GROMACS .gro file of C-alpha atoms in nm:
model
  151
    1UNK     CA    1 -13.027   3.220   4.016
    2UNK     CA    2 -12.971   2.978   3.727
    3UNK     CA    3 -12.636   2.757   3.733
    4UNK     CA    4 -12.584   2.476   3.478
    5UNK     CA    5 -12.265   2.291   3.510
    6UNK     CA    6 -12.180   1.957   3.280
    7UNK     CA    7 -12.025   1.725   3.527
    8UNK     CA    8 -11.983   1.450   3.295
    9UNK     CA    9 -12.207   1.319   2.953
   10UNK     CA   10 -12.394   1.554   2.768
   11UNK     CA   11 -12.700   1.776   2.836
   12UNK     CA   12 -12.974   1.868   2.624
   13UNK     CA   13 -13.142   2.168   2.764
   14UNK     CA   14 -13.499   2.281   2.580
   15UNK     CA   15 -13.586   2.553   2.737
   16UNK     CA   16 -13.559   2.780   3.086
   17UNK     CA   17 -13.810   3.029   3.223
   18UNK     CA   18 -13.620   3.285   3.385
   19UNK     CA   19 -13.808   3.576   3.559
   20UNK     CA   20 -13.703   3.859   3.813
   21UNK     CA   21 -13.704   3.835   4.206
   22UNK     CA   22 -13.822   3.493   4.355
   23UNK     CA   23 -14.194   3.382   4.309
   24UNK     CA   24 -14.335   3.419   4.669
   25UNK     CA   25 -14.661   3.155   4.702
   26UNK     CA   26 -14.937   3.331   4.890
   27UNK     CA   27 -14.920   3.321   5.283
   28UNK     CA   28 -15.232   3.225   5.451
   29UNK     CA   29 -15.430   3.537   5.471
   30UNK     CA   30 -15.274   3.663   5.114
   31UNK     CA   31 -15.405   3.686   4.813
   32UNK     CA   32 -15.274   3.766   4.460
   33UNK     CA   33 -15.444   3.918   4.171
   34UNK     CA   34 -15.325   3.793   3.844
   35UNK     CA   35 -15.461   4.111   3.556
   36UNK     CA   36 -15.602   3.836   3.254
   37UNK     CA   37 -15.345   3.994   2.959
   38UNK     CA   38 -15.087   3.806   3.201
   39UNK     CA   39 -15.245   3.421   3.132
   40UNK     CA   40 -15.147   3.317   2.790
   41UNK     CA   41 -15.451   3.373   2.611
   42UNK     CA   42 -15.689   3.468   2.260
   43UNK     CA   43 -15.897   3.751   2.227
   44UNK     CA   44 -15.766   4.152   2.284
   45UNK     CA   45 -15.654   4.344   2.531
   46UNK     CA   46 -15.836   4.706   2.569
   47UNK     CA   47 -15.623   4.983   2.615
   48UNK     CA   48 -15.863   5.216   2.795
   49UNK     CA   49 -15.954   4.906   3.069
   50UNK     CA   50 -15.644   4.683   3.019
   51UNK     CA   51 -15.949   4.402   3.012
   52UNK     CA   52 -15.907   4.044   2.833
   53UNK     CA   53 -16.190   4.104   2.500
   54UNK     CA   54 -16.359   3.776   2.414
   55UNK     CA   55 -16.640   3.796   2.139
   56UNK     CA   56 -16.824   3.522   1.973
   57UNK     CA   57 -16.658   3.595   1.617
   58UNK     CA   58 -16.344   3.425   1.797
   59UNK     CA   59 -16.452   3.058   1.773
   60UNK     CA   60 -16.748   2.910   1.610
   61UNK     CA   61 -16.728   2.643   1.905
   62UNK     CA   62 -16.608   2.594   2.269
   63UNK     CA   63 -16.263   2.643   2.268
   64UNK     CA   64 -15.970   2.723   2.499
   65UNK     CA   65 -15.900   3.090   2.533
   66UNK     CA   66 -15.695   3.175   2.846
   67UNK     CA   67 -15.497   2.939   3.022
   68UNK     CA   68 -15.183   2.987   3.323
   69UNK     CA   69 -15.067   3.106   3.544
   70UNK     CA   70 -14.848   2.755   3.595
   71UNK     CA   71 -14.671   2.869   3.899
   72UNK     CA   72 -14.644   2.649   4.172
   73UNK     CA   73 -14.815   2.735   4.481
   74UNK     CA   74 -14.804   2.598   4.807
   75UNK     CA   75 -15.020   2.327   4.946
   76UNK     CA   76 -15.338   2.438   5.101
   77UNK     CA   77 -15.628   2.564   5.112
   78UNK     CA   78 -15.765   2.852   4.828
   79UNK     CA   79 -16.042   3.054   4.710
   80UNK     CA   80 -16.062   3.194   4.333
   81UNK     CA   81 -16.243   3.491   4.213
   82UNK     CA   82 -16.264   3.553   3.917
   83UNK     CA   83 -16.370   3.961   3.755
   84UNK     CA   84 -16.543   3.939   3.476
   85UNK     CA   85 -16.832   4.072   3.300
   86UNK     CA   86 -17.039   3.996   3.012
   87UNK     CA   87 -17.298   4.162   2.775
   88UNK     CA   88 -17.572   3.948   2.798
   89UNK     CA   89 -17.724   3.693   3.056
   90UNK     CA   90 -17.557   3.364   2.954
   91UNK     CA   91 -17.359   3.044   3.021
   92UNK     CA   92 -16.996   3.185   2.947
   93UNK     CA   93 -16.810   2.859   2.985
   94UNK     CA   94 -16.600   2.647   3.214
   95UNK     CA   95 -16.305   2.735   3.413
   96UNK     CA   96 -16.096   2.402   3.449
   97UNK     CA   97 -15.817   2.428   3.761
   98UNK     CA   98 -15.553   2.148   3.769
   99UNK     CA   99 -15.234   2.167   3.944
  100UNK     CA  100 -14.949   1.891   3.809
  101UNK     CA  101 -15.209   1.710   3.615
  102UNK     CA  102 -15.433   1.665   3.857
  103UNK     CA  103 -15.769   1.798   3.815
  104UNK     CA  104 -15.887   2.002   4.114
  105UNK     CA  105 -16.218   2.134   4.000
  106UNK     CA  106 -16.416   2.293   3.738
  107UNK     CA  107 -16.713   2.574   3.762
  108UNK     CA  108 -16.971   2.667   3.477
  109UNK     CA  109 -16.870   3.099   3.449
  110UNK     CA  110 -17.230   3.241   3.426
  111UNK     CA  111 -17.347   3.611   3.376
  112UNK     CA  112 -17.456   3.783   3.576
  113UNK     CA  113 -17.308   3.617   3.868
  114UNK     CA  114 -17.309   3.660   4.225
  115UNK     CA  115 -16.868   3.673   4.228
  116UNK     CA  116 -16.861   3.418   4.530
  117UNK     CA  117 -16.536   3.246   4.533
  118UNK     CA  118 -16.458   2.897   4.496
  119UNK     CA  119 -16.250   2.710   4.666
  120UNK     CA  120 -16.009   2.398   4.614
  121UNK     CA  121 -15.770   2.251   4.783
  122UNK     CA  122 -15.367   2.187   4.620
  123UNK     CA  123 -15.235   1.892   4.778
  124UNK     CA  124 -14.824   1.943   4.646
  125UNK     CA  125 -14.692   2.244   4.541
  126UNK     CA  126 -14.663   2.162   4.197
  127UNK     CA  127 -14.753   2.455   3.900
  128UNK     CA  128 -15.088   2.538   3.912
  129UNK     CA  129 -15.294   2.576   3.607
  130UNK     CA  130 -15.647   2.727   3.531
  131UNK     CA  131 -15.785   2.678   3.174
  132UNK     CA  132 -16.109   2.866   3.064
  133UNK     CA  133 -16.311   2.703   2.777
  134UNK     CA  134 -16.550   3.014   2.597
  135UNK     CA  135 -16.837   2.887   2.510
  136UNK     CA  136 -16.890   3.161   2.263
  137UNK     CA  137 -17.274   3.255   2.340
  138UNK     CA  138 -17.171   3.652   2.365
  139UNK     CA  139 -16.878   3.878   2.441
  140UNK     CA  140 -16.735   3.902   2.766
  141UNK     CA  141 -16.436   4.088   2.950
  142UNK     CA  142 -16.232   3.922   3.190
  143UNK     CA  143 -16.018   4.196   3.411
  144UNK     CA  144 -15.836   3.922   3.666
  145UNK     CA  145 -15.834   3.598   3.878
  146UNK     CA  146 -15.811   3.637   4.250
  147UNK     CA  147 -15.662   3.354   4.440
  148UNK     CA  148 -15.627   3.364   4.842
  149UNK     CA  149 -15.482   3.136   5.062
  150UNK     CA  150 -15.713   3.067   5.276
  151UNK     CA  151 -15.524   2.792   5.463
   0.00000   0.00000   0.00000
């Protein structure tokens, strides 16, 4: 629910992000599974899979490719998986997380990979961002990013 009411002065208003129902942070226990198409990213979607497409051809250097979901979630304890998959065995590139500006940690994205999860810790419940620099070194699929509350 959105009200904006001028009281006195004048506003300047740049932008809202208005979405349906109210974003519910994970409970401990919880997790949520975030589908890659929904960060704000490069590459193609496949229709058959619904997978995030990232070839070579995309960048001729490291670059940013996927970034979100800037929601805030609430302080504790979390583990991210991430679902991916590549075609050959390779350093894929980093995945940066930072929630409010402040960097929380960072993990080299390898194939193949073992999927453990890593964990981090969010301090304030500020919107949480993850940012994935490709490094470009051979096509990969991303299908999702797991994050659990773990405390």
């Amino acid at each position: 629910k959105l009200i904006l009411q001028l009281k006195t002065g004048s506003v300047d208003f740049d932008s809202a992000f208005l979405t349906v129902n109210d974003w519910q942070s994970p409970e401990i226990g919880q997790s949520i599974t975030l589908p890659a198409p929904l960060f704000f990213h490069s590459g193609h979607i496949s229709l058959e899979s619904g997978d995030l497409i990232l070839t070579p051809k995309l960048r001729s250097e490291d670059s940013i490719i996927l970034f979100g979901p800037k929601l805030p979630f609430e302080s504790g304890t979390y583990e991210l998986t991430m679902n991916y998959s590549a075609q050959n065995p390779s350093s894929l590139g980093t995945l940066y997380i930072d929630c409010g500006q402040t960097p929380l940690t960072q993990f080299e994205v390898k194939w193949p990979t073992d999927n453990s999860p890593i964990s981090f810790e969010i301090a304030h419940n500020l919107p949480l961002n993850m940012v994935f620099v490709y490094a470009c070194t051979t096509p990969m699929n991303i299908k999702s990013i797991t994050l659990t509350r773990i405390k």
